[in-house]
């Protein structure tokens, strides 16, 4: 007995239906990126481990997929190392390459490697899969797509405005109106930390703050206390959270008056809110912290409204970083970027039934010629070429099977029309066309059929 | 001193210019596949090693990229195995997954796994990278794209005709007129082998025959002799090779008259030549053998004319197989498929300068707003939104740098127009637009600019 073949856990096949929906999302995002002057980049799936390691924290290093060296990979491993049986040590002796963990580090590597050919500011987008050896669970896969746009080599806040407009336009085009584009600024959080005399504990403060939405103020305060931070350091944040948009600004103007960094961050937020005032989805959220250490200015996060889209969490995020390429020897290059969480966007769109309103079958087969064999097949095949010469996607069933089977094929594939060229039609040079959804059947010349199917 | 980061050997980055050209090729192929009713499929980069191993011969197994198991991968390796230091043995104990080596085996795996959901005949296309640990050299990479279309679950020759028409249309659209679509049939080669009483040595015969183009008849005969095959077994092939199209058929009709298999193959070839007679690129080539063992009927190969395109060899190939899914426990399913060699097609198109005739910048930035800062920046940014609302890809330089730097950015990025909103223009609500290729400069209203740039 043969065992049915299967996939490695956490990986997926994408059949035609799902793929058309996914490709529609990619197409929309790509179109908007290009409209804003972002250029495509693709990097290889494999990077040297020296490029990847140490960039994602200790946990990240564990989640890297490592590629076994080719050939006799044990040849040069010293016996004493092998006998140590230390996987972490030996892995470095038998593996030099790993699979891409995100698109940011390969991008930084590319920028440094090609710094003399690139015209800055460099606006690139990248849509490719990444791999992480995470424990698979609902909505978390070991292979998934990332979808990033970054501007590197410019510290102008206009870039932030552009990225907000890109979020706005993409979600408009996807008909996902009910999303919030949240912004905050790391410098404001620095200012608040300064005021509370916890500037040296900023990382712990932001990590705890990041959980406010999920676990509530009491739990966050508990966590702060555990991390040696006075729980009332959170008070200003909670106060601001509950104010309306203009009150937030005036409160913080007073509160941060003696923090240069805090004031600078607030001024950046005010600029963005003014410049992108046409974007109704935009919202200044003081509780937005984002864990990643490398953000230094604006931070972004996009959330689907939970009331309608389930607890989907973040469907996009990003921010400004001042030293992304420093790890590869090119310091002082400022950049800002955003990312779309395509897997979650897909789930939200499914749940809101948004794909139903989109014509995903624009390029799919419009009509199937039913195959009656012999002379009729030859004639049908000629007609088929005429339709295709008019760029109408068309098929013929490859053999003269029973009618039911042929119509069943059209049905299952979602082909809207069947075309019959039988004895009668051969005689008078016509074709019968049947609309499969209604059963309506009419007889036409090939010229009429072309007009009908071009619609 | 920092070391400049680099890529693993045999892998490549694709920057914007190259990527646009590659994506154009993919777009053309994808459009034609869809027009003929083929549906997209994507499979994961990683497959279980049990799916991949033993499918590509001994050499292929060596070229698989294997993924190291996560975590403490040595934990369950018996000490005696580890001490054996046998890489080939130990690799199976510390690695369970490998990177996709081609798209055919993952497709066969998918078909068997989803056989109860699939409507046959199943026409799928797949455009994804594959990985092989080959020694890198000019034109051979360790990561490269494959581009396949297959029909599975139908033995009708109409499928072969359709695949020939797809080749024809794709190369027409790519303006690669000077290619030959060569066909042959394994059954004809079986017939010739029968006639020469070497039916038991068919594999050796076809492997040697495959080299006829490259090394010439004398060398092939030498090789046949070494393989224990009488050199004059090649005579019929050489005779047919030098005949014109109709003579080939009539010679083989007589020659294969007492071989049922040979006659069946010849009838298939005659059918294809008749049905696809409109395709001027089509050519029956008796010397076409293709090494792969699993082909059982028609075989295809596309070649770019060497006089114009260098010694590019094959830019496409495929054939009919009767038992692709048998290895996964689903026997007796016939299929036929073709593949495009995109990396080589790219090289031929570059050499023939075909990309120069194609508008690759359809979606790239049409105009750059020069940034003068302050009030002028604000106004320019408003105009920018108006252009984008009309779906005109536009950018603004993110900060008020020196004019030379901003124009240089537009030049290097191939942006055709620069737009100026200075003092004068602010006063009278106009914009100046400069065509960068000619230096021609004119003043317009925003409405006129929209019309001008939409062209």
PDB file of N, CA, C and O in Angstrom, chain A residues 231-271:
ATOM      1  N   UNK A 231       4.643  51.741  38.397  1.00  0.00           N
ATOM      2  CA  UNK A 231       3.423  51.559  37.602  1.00  0.00           C
ATOM      3  C   UNK A 231       2.796  52.877  37.146  1.00  0.00           C
ATOM      4  O   UNK A 231       2.174  52.921  36.086  1.00  0.00           O
ATOM      5  N   UNK A 232       2.958  53.956  37.936  1.00  0.00           N
ATOM      6  CA  UNK A 232       2.297  55.194  37.504  1.00  0.00           C
ATOM      7  C   UNK A 232       3.026  55.888  36.349  1.00  0.00           C
ATOM      8  O   UNK A 232       2.574  56.918  35.855  1.00  0.00           O
ATOM      9  N   UNK A 233       4.132  55.279  35.880  1.00  0.00           N
ATOM     10  CA  UNK A 233       4.749  55.757  34.634  1.00  0.00           C
ATOM     11  C   UNK A 233       3.765  55.643  33.469  1.00  0.00           C
ATOM     12  O   UNK A 233       3.918  56.281  32.439  1.00  0.00           O
ATOM     13  N   UNK A 234       2.767  54.785  33.660  1.00  0.00           N
ATOM     14  CA  UNK A 234       1.796  54.544  32.592  1.00  0.00           C
ATOM     15  C   UNK A 234       0.695  55.600  32.558  1.00  0.00           C
ATOM     16  O   UNK A 234      -0.058  55.696  31.584  1.00  0.00           O
ATOM     17  N   UNK A 235       0.585  56.396  33.642  1.00  0.00           N
ATOM     18  CA  UNK A 235      -0.573  57.294  33.779  1.00  0.00           C
ATOM     19  C   UNK A 235      -0.742  58.259  32.604  1.00  0.00           C
ATOM     20  O   UNK A 235      -1.836  58.431  32.082  1.00  0.00           O
ATOM     21  N   UNK A 236       0.356  58.886  32.172  1.00  0.00           N
ATOM     22  CA  UNK A 236       0.252  59.854  31.066  1.00  0.00           C
ATOM     23  C   UNK A 236      -0.292  59.182  29.814  1.00  0.00           C
ATOM     24  O   UNK A 236      -1.149  59.723  29.115  1.00  0.00           O
ATOM     25  N   UNK A 237       0.203  57.976  29.542  1.00  0.00           N
ATOM     26  CA  UNK A 237      -0.247  57.240  28.357  1.00  0.00           C
ATOM     27  C   UNK A 237      -1.746  56.961  28.447  1.00  0.00           C
ATOM     28  O   UNK A 237      -2.499  57.174  27.492  1.00  0.00           O
ATOM     29  N   UNK A 238      -2.185  56.495  29.605  1.00  0.00           N
ATOM     30  CA  UNK A 238      -3.613  56.178  29.775  1.00  0.00           C
ATOM     31  C   UNK A 238      -4.456  57.436  29.640  1.00  0.00           C
ATOM     32  O   UNK A 238      -5.516  57.420  29.014  1.00  0.00           O
ATOM     33  N   UNK A 239      -3.954  58.534  30.188  1.00  0.00           N
ATOM     34  CA  UNK A 239      -4.675  59.800  30.089  1.00  0.00           C
ATOM     35  C   UNK A 239      -4.834  60.213  28.614  1.00  0.00           C
ATOM     36  O   UNK A 239      -5.937  60.500  28.147  1.00  0.00           O
ATOM     37  N   UNK A 240      -3.709  60.179  27.887  1.00  0.00           N
ATOM     38  CA  UNK A 240      -3.741  60.593  26.470  1.00  0.00           C
ATOM     39  C   UNK A 240      -4.659  59.686  25.663  1.00  0.00           C
ATOM     40  O   UNK A 240      -5.418  60.141  24.804  1.00  0.00           O
ATOM     41  N   UNK A 241      -4.580  58.401  25.929  1.00  0.00           N
ATOM     42  CA  UNK A 241      -5.386  57.406  25.216  1.00  0.00           C
ATOM     43  C   UNK A 241      -6.874  57.773  25.208  1.00  0.00           C
ATOM     44  O   UNK A 241      -7.580  57.561  24.217  1.00  0.00           O
ATOM     45  N   UNK A 242      -7.335  58.340  26.321  1.00  0.00           N
ATOM     46  CA  UNK A 242      -8.766  58.607  26.447  1.00  0.00           C
ATOM     47  C   UNK A 242      -9.190  60.007  26.006  1.00  0.00           C
ATOM     48  O   UNK A 242     -10.355  60.362  26.124  1.00  0.00           O
ATOM     49  N   UNK A 243      -8.244  60.790  25.486  1.00  0.00           N
ATOM     50  CA  UNK A 243      -8.582  62.136  25.000  1.00  0.00           C
ATOM     51  C   UNK A 243      -8.955  62.075  23.522  1.00  0.00           C
ATOM     52  O   UNK A 243      -8.600  61.126  22.819  1.00  0.00           O
ATOM     53  N   UNK A 244      -9.646  63.124  23.044  1.00  0.00           N
ATOM     54  CA  UNK A 244      -9.896  63.166  21.600  1.00  0.00           C
ATOM     55  C   UNK A 244      -8.671  63.736  20.889  1.00  0.00           C
ATOM     56  O   UNK A 244      -7.713  64.193  21.524  1.00  0.00           O
ATOM     57  N   UNK A 245      -8.717  63.696  19.548  1.00  0.00           N
ATOM     58  CA  UNK A 245      -7.527  63.964  18.745  1.00  0.00           C
ATOM     59  C   UNK A 245      -6.828  65.279  19.107  1.00  0.00           C
ATOM     60  O   UNK A 245      -5.617  65.309  19.336  1.00  0.00           O
ATOM     61  N   UNK A 246      -7.600  66.375  19.192  1.00  0.00           N
ATOM     62  CA  UNK A 246      -6.927  67.660  19.417  1.00  0.00           C
ATOM     63  C   UNK A 246      -6.489  67.809  20.873  1.00  0.00           C
ATOM     64  O   UNK A 246      -5.458  68.406  21.164  1.00  0.00           O
ATOM     65  N   UNK A 247      -7.268  67.232  21.812  1.00  0.00           N
ATOM     66  CA  UNK A 247      -6.869  67.262  23.219  1.00  0.00           C
ATOM     67  C   UNK A 247      -5.552  66.529  23.459  1.00  0.00           C
ATOM     68  O   UNK A 247      -4.733  66.933  24.284  1.00  0.00           O
ATOM     69  N   UNK A 248      -5.385  65.404  22.727  1.00  0.00           N
ATOM     70  CA  UNK A 248      -4.138  64.633  22.852  1.00  0.00           C
ATOM     71  C   UNK A 248      -2.945  65.535  22.616  1.00  0.00           C
ATOM     72  O   UNK A 248      -1.979  65.539  23.394  1.00  0.00           O
ATOM     73  N   UNK A 249      -3.007  66.277  21.507  1.00  0.00           N
ATOM     74  CA  UNK A 249      -1.870  67.127  21.131  1.00  0.00           C
ATOM     75  C   UNK A 249      -1.636  68.198  22.202  1.00  0.00           C
ATOM     76  O   UNK A 249      -0.499  68.379  22.663  1.00  0.00           O
ATOM     77  N   UNK A 250      -2.729  68.887  22.628  1.00  0.00           N
ATOM     78  CA  UNK A 250      -2.494  70.003  23.561  1.00  0.00           C
ATOM     79  C   UNK A 250      -2.017  69.486  24.927  1.00  0.00           C
ATOM     80  O   UNK A 250      -1.166  70.101  25.561  1.00  0.00           O
ATOM     81  N   UNK A 251      -2.522  68.326  25.352  1.00  0.00           N
ATOM     82  CA  UNK A 251      -2.013  67.750  26.597  1.00  0.00           C
ATOM     83  C   UNK A 251      -0.517  67.479  26.496  1.00  0.00           C
ATOM     84  O   UNK A 251       0.277  67.856  27.354  1.00  0.00           O
ATOM     85  N   UNK A 252      -0.128  66.809  25.390  1.00  0.00           N
ATOM     86  CA  UNK A 252       1.286  66.417  25.242  1.00  0.00           C
ATOM     87  C   UNK A 252       2.191  67.631  25.063  1.00  0.00           C
ATOM     88  O   UNK A 252       3.348  67.601  25.485  1.00  0.00           O
ATOM     89  N   UNK A 253       1.670  68.678  24.425  1.00  0.00           N
ATOM     90  CA  UNK A 253       2.479  69.890  24.270  1.00  0.00           C
ATOM     91  C   UNK A 253       2.929  70.408  25.634  1.00  0.00           C
ATOM     92  O   UNK A 253       4.075  70.805  25.832  1.00  0.00           O
ATOM     93  N   UNK A 254       1.973  70.397  26.575  1.00  0.00           N
ATOM     94  CA  UNK A 254       2.331  70.842  27.928  1.00  0.00           C
ATOM     95  C   UNK A 254       3.204  69.814  28.631  1.00  0.00           C
ATOM     96  O   UNK A 254       4.258  70.119  29.188  1.00  0.00           O
ATOM     97  N   UNK A 255       2.756  68.551  28.559  1.00  0.00           N
ATOM     98  CA  UNK A 255       3.419  67.486  29.299  1.00  0.00           C
ATOM     99  C   UNK A 255       4.882  67.326  28.891  1.00  0.00           C
ATOM    100  O   UNK A 255       5.757  67.088  29.728  1.00  0.00           O
ATOM    101  N   UNK A 256       5.154  67.436  27.573  1.00  0.00           N
ATOM    102  CA  UNK A 256       6.515  67.188  27.067  1.00  0.00           C
ATOM    103  C   UNK A 256       7.329  68.467  26.917  1.00  0.00           C
ATOM    104  O   UNK A 256       8.406  68.455  26.326  1.00  0.00           O
ATOM    105  N   UNK A 257       6.821  69.573  27.493  1.00  0.00           N
ATOM    106  CA  UNK A 257       7.438  70.874  27.258  1.00  0.00           C
ATOM    107  C   UNK A 257       8.923  70.912  27.621  1.00  0.00           C
ATOM    108  O   UNK A 257       9.709  71.603  26.983  1.00  0.00           O
ATOM    109  N   UNK A 258       9.321  70.130  28.648  1.00  0.00           N
ATOM    110  CA  UNK A 258      10.730  70.162  29.043  1.00  0.00           C
ATOM    111  C   UNK A 258      11.537  68.985  28.500  1.00  0.00           C
ATOM    112  O   UNK A 258      12.649  68.716  28.951  1.00  0.00           O
ATOM    113  N   UNK A 259      10.991  68.245  27.497  1.00  0.00           N
ATOM    114  CA  UNK A 259      11.762  67.166  26.859  1.00  0.00           C
ATOM    115  C   UNK A 259      11.975  67.512  25.389  1.00  0.00           C
ATOM    116  O   UNK A 259      11.031  67.507  24.588  1.00  0.00           O
ATOM    117  N   UNK A 260      13.229  67.804  25.037  1.00  0.00           N
ATOM    118  CA  UNK A 260      13.525  68.165  23.640  1.00  0.00           C
ATOM    119  C   UNK A 260      13.128  67.034  22.691  1.00  0.00           C
ATOM    120  O   UNK A 260      12.503  67.245  21.658  1.00  0.00           O
ATOM    121  N   UNK A 261      13.507  65.813  23.071  1.00  0.00           N
ATOM    122  CA  UNK A 261      13.203  64.663  22.221  1.00  0.00           C
ATOM    123  C   UNK A 261      11.691  64.487  22.097  1.00  0.00           C
ATOM    124  O   UNK A 261      11.158  64.292  20.997  1.00  0.00           O
ATOM    125  N   UNK A 262      11.007  64.545  23.229  1.00  0.00           N
ATOM    126  CA  UNK A 262       9.558  64.399  23.220  1.00  0.00           C
ATOM    127  C   UNK A 262       8.894  65.438  22.335  1.00  0.00           C
ATOM    128  O   UNK A 262       8.001  65.111  21.532  1.00  0.00           O
ATOM    129  N   UNK A 263       9.343  66.700  22.438  1.00  0.00           N
ATOM    130  CA  UNK A 263       8.756  67.765  21.614  1.00  0.00           C
ATOM    131  C   UNK A 263       9.005  67.526  20.125  1.00  0.00           C
ATOM    132  O   UNK A 263       8.120  67.729  19.289  1.00  0.00           O
ATOM    133  N   UNK A 264      10.234  67.057  19.807  1.00  0.00           N
ATOM    134  CA  UNK A 264      10.558  66.778  18.399  1.00  0.00           C
ATOM    135  C   UNK A 264       9.612  65.709  17.841  1.00  0.00           C
ATOM    136  O   UNK A 264       9.076  65.841  16.729  1.00  0.00           O
ATOM    137  N   UNK A 265       9.383  64.657  18.628  1.00  0.00           N
ATOM    138  CA  UNK A 265       8.479  63.592  18.198  1.00  0.00           C
ATOM    139  C   UNK A 265       7.061  64.099  17.997  1.00  0.00           C
ATOM    140  O   UNK A 265       6.391  63.760  17.019  1.00  0.00           O
ATOM    141  N   UNK A 266       6.621  64.948  18.928  1.00  0.00           N
ATOM    142  CA  UNK A 266       5.267  65.489  18.833  1.00  0.00           C
ATOM    143  C   UNK A 266       5.115  66.362  17.581  1.00  0.00           C
ATOM    144  O   UNK A 266       4.091  66.307  16.891  1.00  0.00           O
ATOM    145  N   UNK A 267       6.159  67.157  17.292  1.00  0.00           N
ATOM    146  CA  UNK A 267       6.112  67.992  16.092  1.00  0.00           C
ATOM    147  C   UNK A 267       6.024  67.135  14.823  1.00  0.00           C
ATOM    148  O   UNK A 267       5.325  67.484  13.879  1.00  0.00           O
ATOM    149  N   UNK A 268       6.711  66.001  14.822  1.00  0.00           N
ATOM    150  CA  UNK A 268       6.633  65.101  13.664  1.00  0.00           C
ATOM    151  C   UNK A 268       5.211  64.571  13.504  1.00  0.00           C
ATOM    152  O   UNK A 268       4.666  64.528  12.405  1.00  0.00           O
ATOM    153  N   UNK A 269       4.606  64.172  14.617  1.00  0.00           N
ATOM    154  CA  UNK A 269       3.235  63.666  14.566  1.00  0.00           C
ATOM    155  C   UNK A 269       2.289  64.755  14.059  1.00  0.00           C
ATOM    156  O   UNK A 269       1.407  64.496  13.222  1.00  0.00           O
ATOM    157  N   UNK A 270       2.466  65.995  14.556  1.00  0.00           N
ATOM    158  CA  UNK A 270       1.603  67.091  14.119  1.00  0.00           C
ATOM    159  C   UNK A 270       1.732  67.335  12.615  1.00  0.00           C
ATOM    160  O   UNK A 270       0.739  67.535  11.914  1.00  0.00           O
ATOM    161  N   UNK A 271       2.965  67.257  12.126  1.00  0.00           N
ATOM    162  CA  UNK A 271       3.207  67.436  10.693  1.00  0.00           C
ATOM    163  C   UNK A 271       2.485  66.353   9.883  1.00  0.00           C
ATOM    164  O   UNK A 271       1.793  66.646   8.909  1.00  0.00           O
TER     165      UNK A 271
END
